[in-house]
Amino acid sequence: GSRRGISCTPGIAVARGRSARVMATKASVGYVGMGIMGSAMAGRLIDAGFPVTVWNRSQEKCKPLAEKGAKVASTPAEVIQTCDITFACTSDPCSARAVVFGPDGILSGISAGKKYIDMSTVDEETVKEIAAAITAKGGRFLEGPVSGSKGPALQGQLVILSAGDKALQEEAQPCFDVMGKRTFFLGEVGCGARMKLVVNMMMGINLVALSEGLAMGTKCGLKGDDILEVVKEGAITCPMYGLKGPKMLAGDYAPNFPLKHQQKDMRLAIGLGDQVGQPMPLAAAANEAFKAARADGKGDEDFSAVYEAVKK
């Protein structure tokens, strides 16, 4: 049948006034989860000429993708059944499990050889549970959490932290090349989740450090802009400080990475520390700052809104 906005001339897709693209070599791609990250990644795949089918729990989030030429599925099971390769990006372990194990979920539609790549940031236990269920039904599984937020997702500049089925990583690489600037293969399932929690834990600690520095500095009479400029010229400069600092001073917390997700990652990282017997005093302190900001109603704002809780 015809796909909205795409002609069905064999091997050719004409997507709404765009030049014709040869499609014969491009796998059909499914994408489950149309949040900030999933919608950005799916949008890039559509723009690159892949035939894309999307699903989201609330269907209205699929509309912008449908307008770009995506097909909208009614269930995750339909996505995995109709696509060569299916990606998912959901907000937390509970959501990641729900799209797999829930009614009409991925698991109910999976069959031998079907490929499922979960790009959600979850704990190791969750990703291993999903991997075991998928492979038990003959499916193939790769985890692929990403480092990067809304901007890098829209620009295809994410860092992809894959683990699991090495052959599947290689098969998915044409898609990863559209979504990210570099793909790592880290080993067995669980390594991607561990790496993501290490990175996001350090990111959270560093942002709270910047918040404390700006809060103390401005309270003792220094100009926030001067603090940022001095930091920029020293050894502790980093891209995040340059991106977030000016917005924090301006009170601009439009979400690139929602604070509630950063706090969830701090919690998961501290849990991993417990498992391996690693004391985490800085992560624990930073987590309390993010929890205070959530309690102040800032969970849906950018994670840099932790500054408002810190400077009280």
PDB file of C-alpha atoms in Angstrom:
ATOM      1  CA  GLY A   1       0.000   0.000   0.000  1.00  0.00           C
ATOM      2  CA  SER A   2       1.094   3.575  -0.439  1.00  0.00           C
ATOM      3  CA  ARG A   3       2.842   5.352   2.403  1.00  0.00           C
ATOM      4  CA  ARG A   4       1.704   8.866   3.265  1.00  0.00           C
ATOM      5  CA  GLY A   5       3.721  11.358   1.212  1.00  0.00           C
ATOM      6  CA  ILE A   6       5.767   8.625  -0.523  1.00  0.00           C
ATOM      7  CA  SER A   7       5.228   7.139  -3.954  1.00  0.00           C
ATOM      8  CA  CYS A   8       5.519   3.391  -4.351  1.00  0.00           C
ATOM      9  CA  THR A   9       7.514   3.327  -7.563  1.00  0.00           C
ATOM     10  CA  PRO A  10       9.722   0.240  -7.086  1.00  0.00           C
ATOM     11  CA  GLY A  11      12.960   1.139  -5.322  1.00  0.00           C
ATOM     12  CA  ILE A  12      12.224   4.869  -5.300  1.00  0.00           C
ATOM     13  CA  ALA A  13      10.713   7.134  -2.674  1.00  0.00           C
ATOM     14  CA  VAL A  14       9.610  10.649  -3.391  1.00  0.00           C
ATOM     15  CA  ALA A  15       9.025  12.348  -0.058  1.00  0.00           C
ATOM     16  CA  ARG A  16       6.877  15.453  -0.477  1.00  0.00           C
ATOM     17  CA  GLY A  17       8.762  17.498  -3.013  1.00  0.00           C
ATOM     18  CA  ARG A  18      12.177  16.192  -2.022  1.00  0.00           C
ATOM     19  CA  SER A  19      14.376  14.721  -4.723  1.00  0.00           C
ATOM     20  CA  ALA A  20      13.889  11.035  -5.443  1.00  0.00           C
ATOM     21  CA  ARG A  21      16.054   8.720  -3.399  1.00  0.00           C
ATOM     22  CA  VAL A  22      16.941   5.146  -4.185  1.00  0.00           C
ATOM     23  CA  MET A  23      15.432   3.092  -1.387  1.00  0.00           C
ATOM     24  CA  ALA A  24      16.202  -0.433  -2.503  1.00  0.00           C
ATOM     25  CA  THR A  25      19.253  -0.685  -0.242  1.00  0.00           C
ATOM     26  CA  LYS A  26      17.726   0.958   2.853  1.00  0.00           C
ATOM     27  CA  ALA A  27      16.271  -1.189   5.590  1.00  0.00           C
ATOM     28  CA  SER A  28      12.787  -0.418   6.864  1.00  0.00           C
ATOM     29  CA  VAL A  29      13.174   1.104  10.307  1.00  0.00           C
ATOM     30  CA  GLY A  30      10.825   1.188  13.290  1.00  0.00           C
ATOM     31  CA  TYR A  31      11.098   3.696  16.114  1.00  0.00           C
ATOM     32  CA  VAL A  32       9.243   3.301  19.414  1.00  0.00           C
ATOM     33  CA  GLY A  33       9.091   6.302  21.766  1.00  0.00           C
ATOM     34  CA  MET A  34       8.615   9.821  20.399  1.00  0.00           C
ATOM     35  CA  GLY A  35       9.992  11.905  23.256  1.00  0.00           C
ATOM     36  CA  ILE A  36      12.598  14.635  22.774  1.00  0.00           C
ATOM     37  CA  MET A  37      15.292  12.127  21.795  1.00  0.00           C
ATOM     38  CA  GLY A  38      13.305   9.476  19.933  1.00  0.00           C
ATOM     39  CA  SER A  39      11.503  12.004  17.740  1.00  0.00           C
ATOM     40  CA  ALA A  40      14.794  13.720  16.857  1.00  0.00           C
ATOM     41  CA  MET A  41      16.488  10.439  15.909  1.00  0.00           C
ATOM     42  CA  ALA A  42      13.472   9.171  13.953  1.00  0.00           C
ATOM     43  CA  GLY A  43      13.276  12.513  12.137  1.00  0.00           C
ATOM     44  CA  ARG A  44      16.890  12.213  11.024  1.00  0.00           C
ATOM     45  CA  LEU A  45      16.286   8.682   9.724  1.00  0.00           C
ATOM     46  CA  ILE A  46      13.306   9.930   7.675  1.00  0.00           C
ATOM     47  CA  ASP A  47      15.391  12.808   6.299  1.00  0.00           C
ATOM     48  CA  ALA A  48      18.127  10.323   5.330  1.00  0.00           C
ATOM     49  CA  GLY A  49      15.632   8.395   3.196  1.00  0.00           C
ATOM     50  CA  PHE A  50      14.856   5.402   5.402  1.00  0.00           C
ATOM     51  CA  PRO A  51      11.250   4.155   5.354  1.00  0.00           C
ATOM     52  CA  VAL A  52      10.282   4.730   9.002  1.00  0.00           C
ATOM     53  CA  THR A  53       7.371   3.456  11.111  1.00  0.00           C
ATOM     54  CA  VAL A  54       6.815   5.143  14.496  1.00  0.00           C
ATOM     55  CA  TRP A  55       4.816   4.436  17.632  1.00  0.00           C
ATOM     56  CA  ASN A  56       4.235   6.366  20.844  1.00  0.00           C
ATOM     57  CA  ARG A  57       1.979   5.726  23.819  1.00  0.00           C
ATOM     58  CA  SER A  58       0.276   9.091  23.197  1.00  0.00           C
ATOM     59  CA  GLN A  59      -0.343   9.131  19.451  1.00  0.00           C
ATOM     60  CA  GLU A  60      -0.323  12.919  19.033  1.00  0.00           C
ATOM     61  CA  LYS A  61       3.472  12.909  19.446  1.00  0.00           C
ATOM     62  CA  CYS A  62       3.678  10.918  16.199  1.00  0.00           C
ATOM     63  CA  LYS A  63       2.003  13.656  14.137  1.00  0.00           C
ATOM     64  CA  PRO A  64       5.142  15.676  13.257  1.00  0.00           C
ATOM     65  CA  LEU A  65       6.838  12.471  12.082  1.00  0.00           C
ATOM     66  CA  ALA A  66       3.779  11.422  10.058  1.00  0.00           C
ATOM     67  CA  GLU A  67       3.868  14.830   8.359  1.00  0.00           C
ATOM     68  CA  LYS A  68       7.469  14.108   7.339  1.00  0.00           C
ATOM     69  CA  GLY A  69       6.429  10.798   5.772  1.00  0.00           C
ATOM     70  CA  ALA A  70       6.532   8.246   8.582  1.00  0.00           C
ATOM     71  CA  LYS A  71       3.954   5.521   8.935  1.00  0.00           C
ATOM     72  CA  VAL A  72       2.270   5.433  12.363  1.00  0.00           C
ATOM     73  CA  ALA A  73       1.739   2.004  13.942  1.00  0.00           C
ATOM     74  CA  SER A  74      -0.982   1.287  16.485  1.00  0.00           C
ATOM     75  CA  THR A  75       1.154  -0.972  18.722  1.00  0.00           C
ATOM     76  CA  PRO A  76       4.849  -1.751  19.358  1.00  0.00           C
ATOM     77  CA  ALA A  77       4.121  -5.305  18.156  1.00  0.00           C
ATOM     78  CA  GLU A  78       3.075  -3.926  14.772  1.00  0.00           C
ATOM     79  CA  VAL A  79       6.346  -1.990  14.528  1.00  0.00           C
ATOM     80  CA  ILE A  80       8.598  -5.002  15.145  1.00  0.00           C
ATOM     81  CA  GLN A  81       6.498  -7.200  12.832  1.00  0.00           C
ATOM     82  CA  THR A  82       6.612  -4.807   9.883  1.00  0.00           C
ATOM     83  CA  CYS A  83      10.165  -3.409  10.102  1.00  0.00           C
ATOM     84  CA  ASP A  84      13.593  -4.860   9.383  1.00  0.00           C
ATOM     85  CA  ILE A  85      15.102  -3.177  12.434  1.00  0.00           C
ATOM     86  CA  THR A  86      13.368  -1.524  15.395  1.00  0.00           C
ATOM     87  CA  PHE A  87      14.802   1.119  17.726  1.00  0.00           C
ATOM     88  CA  ALA A  88      13.286   2.284  21.006  1.00  0.00           C
ATOM     89  CA  CYS A  89      14.005   5.283  23.205  1.00  0.00           C
ATOM     90  CA  THR A  90      11.836   5.575  26.306  1.00  0.00           C
ATOM     91  CA  SER A  91      12.154   7.691  29.417  1.00  0.00           C
ATOM     92  CA  ASP A  92      12.980   5.209  32.174  1.00  0.00           C
ATOM     93  CA  PRO A  93      13.242   1.476  33.097  1.00  0.00           C
ATOM     94  CA  CYS A  94       9.481   1.208  33.702  1.00  0.00           C
ATOM     95  CA  SER A  95       8.678   2.558  30.216  1.00  0.00           C
ATOM     96  CA  ALA A  96      11.400   0.456  28.574  1.00  0.00           C
ATOM     97  CA  ARG A  97       9.887  -2.682  30.112  1.00  0.00           C
ATOM     98  CA  ALA A  98       6.320  -1.648  29.256  1.00  0.00           C
ATOM     99  CA  VAL A  99       6.942  -1.364  25.503  1.00  0.00           C
ATOM    100  CA  VAL A 100       8.535  -4.823  25.492  1.00  0.00           C
ATOM    101  CA  PHE A 101       6.456  -6.832  27.983  1.00  0.00           C
ATOM    102  CA  GLY A 102       3.140  -4.928  27.912  1.00  0.00           C
ATOM    103  CA  PRO A 103      -0.015  -5.849  25.940  1.00  0.00           C
ATOM    104  CA  ASP A 104       0.752  -5.741  22.186  1.00  0.00           C
ATOM    105  CA  GLY A 105       4.371  -5.063  23.148  1.00  0.00           C
ATOM    106  CA  ILE A 106       7.560  -5.839  21.252  1.00  0.00           C
ATOM    107  CA  LEU A 107       7.776  -9.330  22.757  1.00  0.00           C
ATOM    108  CA  SER A 108       4.323 -10.311  21.518  1.00  0.00           C
ATOM    109  CA  GLY A 109       5.296  -9.388  17.956  1.00  0.00           C
ATOM    110  CA  ILE A 110       8.826 -10.743  17.866  1.00  0.00           C
ATOM    111  CA  SER A 111       9.858 -13.709  15.759  1.00  0.00           C
ATOM    112  CA  ALA A 112      13.135 -15.384  14.834  1.00  0.00           C
ATOM    113  CA  GLY A 113      15.696 -12.973  13.401  1.00  0.00           C
ATOM    114  CA  LYS A 114      13.852  -9.768  14.312  1.00  0.00           C
ATOM    115  CA  LYS A 115      16.202  -6.978  15.405  1.00  0.00           C
ATOM    116  CA  TYR A 116      15.556  -4.776  18.437  1.00  0.00           C
ATOM    117  CA  ILE A 117      17.827  -1.965  19.614  1.00  0.00           C
ATOM    118  CA  ASP A 118      16.986  -0.197  22.875  1.00  0.00           C
ATOM    119  CA  MET A 119      18.526   3.287  23.102  1.00  0.00           C
ATOM    120  CA  SER A 120      16.891   4.168  26.438  1.00  0.00           C
ATOM    121  CA  THR A 121      18.981   5.042  29.480  1.00  0.00           C
ATOM    122  CA  VAL A 122      18.131   2.283  31.949  1.00  0.00           C
ATOM    123  CA  ASP A 123      19.831   0.218  34.627  1.00  0.00           C
ATOM    124  CA  GLU A 124      21.763  -2.921  33.784  1.00  0.00           C
ATOM    125  CA  GLU A 125      19.158  -5.238  35.322  1.00  0.00           C
ATOM    126  CA  THR A 126      16.430  -3.860  33.041  1.00  0.00           C
ATOM    127  CA  VAL A 127      18.465  -4.103  29.840  1.00  0.00           C
ATOM    128  CA  LYS A 128      19.555  -7.673  30.648  1.00  0.00           C
ATOM    129  CA  GLU A 129      15.952  -8.681  31.343  1.00  0.00           C
ATOM    130  CA  ILE A 130      14.838  -7.230  28.001  1.00  0.00           C
ATOM    131  CA  ALA A 131      17.763  -8.851  26.156  1.00  0.00           C
ATOM    132  CA  ALA A 132      17.019 -12.282  27.638  1.00  0.00           C
ATOM    133  CA  ALA A 133      13.330 -12.096  26.689  1.00  0.00           C
ATOM    134  CA  ILE A 134      14.041 -10.952  23.114  1.00  0.00           C
ATOM    135  CA  THR A 135      16.717 -13.567  22.446  1.00  0.00           C
ATOM    136  CA  ALA A 136      14.652 -16.355  24.045  1.00  0.00           C
ATOM    137  CA  LYS A 137      12.109 -15.836  21.229  1.00  0.00           C
ATOM    138  CA  GLY A 138      14.816 -15.922  18.567  1.00  0.00           C
ATOM    139  CA  GLY A 139      15.111 -12.151  18.274  1.00  0.00           C
ATOM    140  CA  ARG A 140      18.383 -10.240  18.168  1.00  0.00           C
ATOM    141  CA  PHE A 141      19.210  -7.539  20.698  1.00  0.00           C
ATOM    142  CA  LEU A 142      21.563  -4.606  21.005  1.00  0.00           C
ATOM    143  CA  GLU A 143      21.566  -1.922  23.658  1.00  0.00           C
ATOM    144  CA  GLY A 144      22.504   1.541  22.436  1.00  0.00           C
ATOM    145  CA  PRO A 145      22.036   4.312  25.005  1.00  0.00           C
ATOM    146  CA  VAL A 146      23.324   7.666  23.822  1.00  0.00           C
ATOM    147  CA  SER A 147      25.426  10.455  25.247  1.00  0.00           C
ATOM    148  CA  GLY A 148      23.979  13.808  24.162  1.00  0.00           C
ATOM    149  CA  SER A 149      20.705  15.704  24.451  1.00  0.00           C
ATOM    150  CA  LYS A 150      18.222  17.462  22.155  1.00  0.00           C
ATOM    151  CA  GLY A 151      20.703  19.575  20.146  1.00  0.00           C
ATOM    152  CA  PRO A 152      23.123  16.751  19.297  1.00  0.00           C
ATOM    153  CA  ALA A 153      20.146  14.448  18.555  1.00  0.00           C
ATOM    154  CA  LEU A 154      18.741  16.907  16.009  1.00  0.00           C
ATOM    155  CA  GLN A 155      22.198  17.417  14.472  1.00  0.00           C
ATOM    156  CA  GLY A 156      23.146  13.716  14.357  1.00  0.00           C
ATOM    157  CA  GLN A 157      26.003  14.314  16.799  1.00  0.00           C
ATOM    158  CA  LEU A 158      25.143  11.755  19.494  1.00  0.00           C
ATOM    159  CA  VAL A 159      27.664   9.291  20.933  1.00  0.00           C
ATOM    160  CA  ILE A 160      26.182   5.789  20.786  1.00  0.00           C
ATOM    161  CA  LEU A 161      27.187   3.335  23.532  1.00  0.00           C
ATOM    162  CA  SER A 162      26.304  -0.060  22.086  1.00  0.00           C
ATOM    163  CA  ALA A 163      26.695  -3.528  23.594  1.00  0.00           C
ATOM    164  CA  GLY A 164      25.359  -7.023  22.970  1.00  0.00           C
ATOM    165  CA  ASP A 165      25.071  -8.469  19.447  1.00  0.00           C
ATOM    166  CA  LYS A 166      28.207  -7.231  17.628  1.00  0.00           C
ATOM    167  CA  ALA A 167      26.910  -8.304  14.211  1.00  0.00           C
ATOM    168  CA  LEU A 168      23.704  -6.328  14.816  1.00  0.00           C
ATOM    169  CA  GLN A 169      25.754  -3.246  15.708  1.00  0.00           C
ATOM    170  CA  GLU A 170      27.486  -3.535  12.329  1.00  0.00           C
ATOM    171  CA  GLU A 171      24.156  -4.026  10.513  1.00  0.00           C
ATOM    172  CA  ALA A 172      22.680  -0.998  12.305  1.00  0.00           C
ATOM    173  CA  GLN A 173      25.711   1.203  11.633  1.00  0.00           C
ATOM    174  CA  PRO A 174      24.158   2.984   8.603  1.00  0.00           C
ATOM    175  CA  CYS A 175      21.361   4.130  10.960  1.00  0.00           C
ATOM    176  CA  PHE A 176      23.799   4.974  13.769  1.00  0.00           C
ATOM    177  CA  ASP A 177      25.814   7.075  11.300  1.00  0.00           C
ATOM    178  CA  VAL A 178      22.698   9.192  10.689  1.00  0.00           C
ATOM    179  CA  MET A 179      21.937   9.560  14.413  1.00  0.00           C
ATOM    180  CA  GLY A 180      25.407   9.936  15.880  1.00  0.00           C
ATOM    181  CA  LYS A 181      28.977  11.100  15.346  1.00  0.00           C
ATOM    182  CA  ARG A 182      30.608   8.045  16.917  1.00  0.00           C
ATOM    183  CA  THR A 183      29.510   4.543  17.884  1.00  0.00           C
ATOM    184  CA  PHE A 184      31.280   2.533  20.564  1.00  0.00           C
ATOM    185  CA  PHE A 185      30.893  -1.228  20.974  1.00  0.00           C
ATOM    186  CA  LEU A 186      31.530  -1.906  24.658  1.00  0.00           C
ATOM    187  CA  GLY A 187      31.024  -5.673  25.023  1.00  0.00           C
ATOM    188  CA  GLU A 188      28.285  -7.732  26.640  1.00  0.00           C
ATOM    189  CA  VAL A 189      24.739  -6.465  27.280  1.00  0.00           C
ATOM    190  CA  GLY A 190      24.848  -4.181  30.308  1.00  0.00           C
ATOM    191  CA  CYS A 191      28.088  -2.401  29.379  1.00  0.00           C
ATOM    192  CA  GLY A 192      26.189   0.344  27.537  1.00  0.00           C
ATOM    193  CA  ALA A 193      23.999   0.997  30.572  1.00  0.00           C
ATOM    194  CA  ARG A 194      27.022   1.080  32.873  1.00  0.00           C
ATOM    195  CA  MET A 195      28.925   3.525  30.651  1.00  0.00           C
ATOM    196  CA  LYS A 196      25.904   5.811  30.322  1.00  0.00           C
ATOM    197  CA  LEU A 197      25.460   5.958  34.094  1.00  0.00           C
ATOM    198  CA  VAL A 198      29.158   6.750  34.607  1.00  0.00           C
ATOM    199  CA  VAL A 199      28.952   9.628  32.104  1.00  0.00           C
ATOM    200  CA  ASN A 200      25.641  11.048  33.363  1.00  0.00           C
ATOM    201  CA  MET A 201      26.708  10.769  37.005  1.00  0.00           C
ATOM    202  CA  MET A 202      29.838  12.816  36.264  1.00  0.00           C
ATOM    203  CA  MET A 203      27.741  15.288  34.249  1.00  0.00           C
ATOM    204  CA  GLY A 204      25.339  15.765  37.179  1.00  0.00           C
ATOM    205  CA  ILE A 205      28.169  16.307  39.676  1.00  0.00           C
ATOM    206  CA  ASN A 206      29.821  18.833  37.357  1.00  0.00           C
ATOM    207  CA  LEU A 207      26.623  20.795  36.823  1.00  0.00           C
ATOM    208  CA  VAL A 208      26.002  21.035  40.570  1.00  0.00           C
ATOM    209  CA  ALA A 209      29.634  22.200  40.958  1.00  0.00           C
ATOM    210  CA  LEU A 210      29.006  24.964  38.406  1.00  0.00           C
ATOM    211  CA  SER A 211      25.775  25.872  40.211  1.00  0.00           C
ATOM    212  CA  GLU A 212      27.535  26.195  43.570  1.00  0.00           C
ATOM    213  CA  GLY A 213      30.332  28.251  42.043  1.00  0.00           C
ATOM    214  CA  LEU A 214      27.922  30.663  40.359  1.00  0.00           C
ATOM    215  CA  ALA A 215      25.719  30.872  43.461  1.00  0.00           C
ATOM    216  CA  MET A 216      28.562  31.623  45.845  1.00  0.00           C
ATOM    217  CA  GLY A 217      30.333  33.922  43.402  1.00  0.00           C
ATOM    218  CA  THR A 218      27.313  36.077  42.611  1.00  0.00           C
ATOM    219  CA  LYS A 219      26.319  36.276  46.303  1.00  0.00           C
ATOM    220  CA  CYS A 220      29.771  37.614  47.179  1.00  0.00           C
ATOM    221  CA  GLY A 221      29.577  40.321  44.526  1.00  0.00           C
ATOM    222  CA  LEU A 222      31.185  38.786  41.450  1.00  0.00           C
ATOM    223  CA  LYS A 223      29.527  38.991  38.033  1.00  0.00           C
ATOM    224  CA  GLY A 224      28.268  35.648  36.761  1.00  0.00           C
ATOM    225  CA  ASP A 225      29.570  36.367  33.262  1.00  0.00           C
ATOM    226  CA  ASP A 226      33.031  37.047  34.693  1.00  0.00           C
ATOM    227  CA  ILE A 227      33.006  33.716  36.540  1.00  0.00           C
ATOM    228  CA  LEU A 228      32.142  31.895  33.329  1.00  0.00           C
ATOM    229  CA  GLU A 229      34.839  33.717  31.361  1.00  0.00           C
ATOM    230  CA  VAL A 230      37.520  32.939  33.938  1.00  0.00           C
ATOM    231  CA  VAL A 231      36.485  29.270  34.071  1.00  0.00           C
ATOM    232  CA  LYS A 232      36.546  29.149  30.271  1.00  0.00           C
ATOM    233  CA  GLU A 233      40.223  30.148  30.200  1.00  0.00           C
ATOM    234  CA  GLY A 234      41.346  27.543  32.745  1.00  0.00           C
ATOM    235  CA  ALA A 235      41.902  23.795  32.874  1.00  0.00           C
ATOM    236  CA  ILE A 236      38.369  23.028  34.092  1.00  0.00           C
ATOM    237  CA  THR A 237      36.678  24.505  31.040  1.00  0.00           C
ATOM    238  CA  CYS A 238      34.227  22.148  29.301  1.00  0.00           C
ATOM    239  CA  PRO A 239      31.597  22.438  26.563  1.00  0.00           C
ATOM    240  CA  MET A 240      28.749  21.913  29.057  1.00  0.00           C
ATOM    241  CA  TYR A 241      29.788  24.925  31.154  1.00  0.00           C
ATOM    242  CA  GLY A 242      29.887  27.067  28.008  1.00  0.00           C
ATOM    243  CA  LEU A 243      26.449  25.855  26.899  1.00  0.00           C
ATOM    244  CA  LYS A 244      24.638  25.840  30.242  1.00  0.00           C
ATOM    245  CA  GLY A 245      26.301  28.667  32.189  1.00  0.00           C
ATOM    246  CA  PRO A 246      24.858  31.644  30.268  1.00  0.00           C
ATOM    247  CA  LYS A 247      21.385  30.055  30.216  1.00  0.00           C
ATOM    248  CA  MET A 248      21.536  29.437  33.973  1.00  0.00           C
ATOM    249  CA  LEU A 249      22.408  33.088  34.602  1.00  0.00           C
ATOM    250  CA  ALA A 250      19.508  34.137  32.349  1.00  0.00           C
ATOM    251  CA  GLY A 251      17.043  31.706  33.986  1.00  0.00           C
ATOM    252  CA  ASP A 252      16.468  29.945  30.651  1.00  0.00           C
ATOM    253  CA  TYR A 253      15.614  26.318  31.409  1.00  0.00           C
ATOM    254  CA  ALA A 254      13.878  25.218  28.201  1.00  0.00           C
ATOM    255  CA  PRO A 255      14.396  21.446  28.353  1.00  0.00           C
ATOM    256  CA  ASN A 256      17.136  19.809  26.324  1.00  0.00           C
ATOM    257  CA  PHE A 257      17.519  17.110  28.969  1.00  0.00           C
ATOM    258  CA  PRO A 258      14.715  17.184  31.576  1.00  0.00           C
ATOM    259  CA  LEU A 259      15.834  17.434  35.187  1.00  0.00           C
ATOM    260  CA  LYS A 260      13.661  14.465  36.231  1.00  0.00           C
ATOM    261  CA  HIS A 261      15.681  12.233  33.875  1.00  0.00           C
ATOM    262  CA  GLN A 262      19.009  13.515  35.228  1.00  0.00           C
ATOM    263  CA  GLN A 263      17.858  12.793  38.780  1.00  0.00           C
ATOM    264  CA  LYS A 264      16.765   9.297  37.692  1.00  0.00           C
ATOM    265  CA  ASP A 265      20.243   8.697  36.256  1.00  0.00           C
ATOM    266  CA  MET A 266      21.904   9.916  39.486  1.00  0.00           C
ATOM    267  CA  ARG A 267      19.717   7.483  41.428  1.00  0.00           C
ATOM    268  CA  LEU A 268      20.578   4.598  39.099  1.00  0.00           C
ATOM    269  CA  ALA A 269      24.308   5.444  39.247  1.00  0.00           C
ATOM    270  CA  ILE A 270      24.277   5.514  43.050  1.00  0.00           C
ATOM    271  CA  GLY A 271      22.533   2.112  42.971  1.00  0.00           C
ATOM    272  CA  LEU A 272      25.311   0.765  40.736  1.00  0.00           C
ATOM    273  CA  GLY A 273      27.855   2.124  43.217  1.00  0.00           C
ATOM    274  CA  ASP A 274      26.080   0.212  45.983  1.00  0.00           C
ATOM    275  CA  GLN A 275      26.253  -3.002  43.938  1.00  0.00           C
ATOM    276  CA  VAL A 276      30.017  -2.794  43.379  1.00  0.00           C
ATOM    277  CA  GLY A 277      30.864  -1.389  46.822  1.00  0.00           C
ATOM    278  CA  GLN A 278      32.043   2.014  45.579  1.00  0.00           C
ATOM    279  CA  PRO A 279      31.461   4.987  47.930  1.00  0.00           C
ATOM    280  CA  MET A 280      29.745   7.836  46.019  1.00  0.00           C
ATOM    281  CA  PRO A 281      29.730  10.904  48.289  1.00  0.00           C
ATOM    282  CA  LEU A 282      29.776  13.477  45.468  1.00  0.00           C
ATOM    283  CA  ALA A 283      27.096  11.686  43.441  1.00  0.00           C
ATOM    284  CA  ALA A 284      24.936  11.399  46.570  1.00  0.00           C
ATOM    285  CA  ALA A 285      25.264  15.119  47.317  1.00  0.00           C
ATOM    286  CA  ALA A 286      24.505  16.079  43.714  1.00  0.00           C
ATOM    287  CA  ASN A 287      21.497  13.752  43.726  1.00  0.00           C
ATOM    288  CA  GLU A 288      20.095  15.597  46.755  1.00  0.00           C
ATOM    289  CA  ALA A 289      20.367  18.893  44.839  1.00  0.00           C
ATOM    290  CA  PHE A 290      18.443  17.424  41.879  1.00  0.00           C
ATOM    291  CA  LYS A 291      15.843  15.946  44.257  1.00  0.00           C
ATOM    292  CA  ALA A 292      15.375  19.381  45.853  1.00  0.00           C
ATOM    293  CA  ALA A 293      14.833  20.906  42.401  1.00  0.00           C
ATOM    294  CA  ARG A 294      12.265  18.198  41.560  1.00  0.00           C
ATOM    295  CA  ALA A 295      10.473  18.919  44.838  1.00  0.00           C
ATOM    296  CA  ASP A 296      10.346  22.568  43.739  1.00  0.00           C
ATOM    297  CA  GLY A 297       8.469  21.521  40.595  1.00  0.00           C
ATOM    298  CA  LYS A 298      11.369  21.768  38.144  1.00  0.00           C
ATOM    299  CA  GLY A 299      11.349  18.142  36.950  1.00  0.00           C
ATOM    300  CA  ASP A 300      10.208  18.987  33.417  1.00  0.00           C
ATOM    301  CA  GLU A 301      12.646  21.893  33.008  1.00  0.00           C
ATOM    302  CA  ASP A 302      16.215  21.452  31.787  1.00  0.00           C
ATOM    303  CA  PHE A 303      18.512  19.740  34.280  1.00  0.00           C
ATOM    304  CA  SER A 304      20.450  23.016  34.607  1.00  0.00           C
ATOM    305  CA  ALA A 305      17.441  24.308  36.616  1.00  0.00           C
ATOM    306  CA  VAL A 306      19.156  22.615  39.585  1.00  0.00           C
ATOM    307  CA  TYR A 307      20.862  26.026  39.869  1.00  0.00           C
ATOM    308  CA  GLU A 308      17.608  27.477  41.203  1.00  0.00           C
ATOM    309  CA  ALA A 309      17.573  24.953  44.070  1.00  0.00           C
ATOM    310  CA  VAL A 310      21.274  25.405  44.787  1.00  0.00           C
ATOM    311  CA  LYS A 311      21.234  29.216  44.974  1.00  0.00           C
ATOM    312  CA  LYS A 312      18.197  29.481  47.303  1.00  0.00           C
TER     313      LYS A 312
END
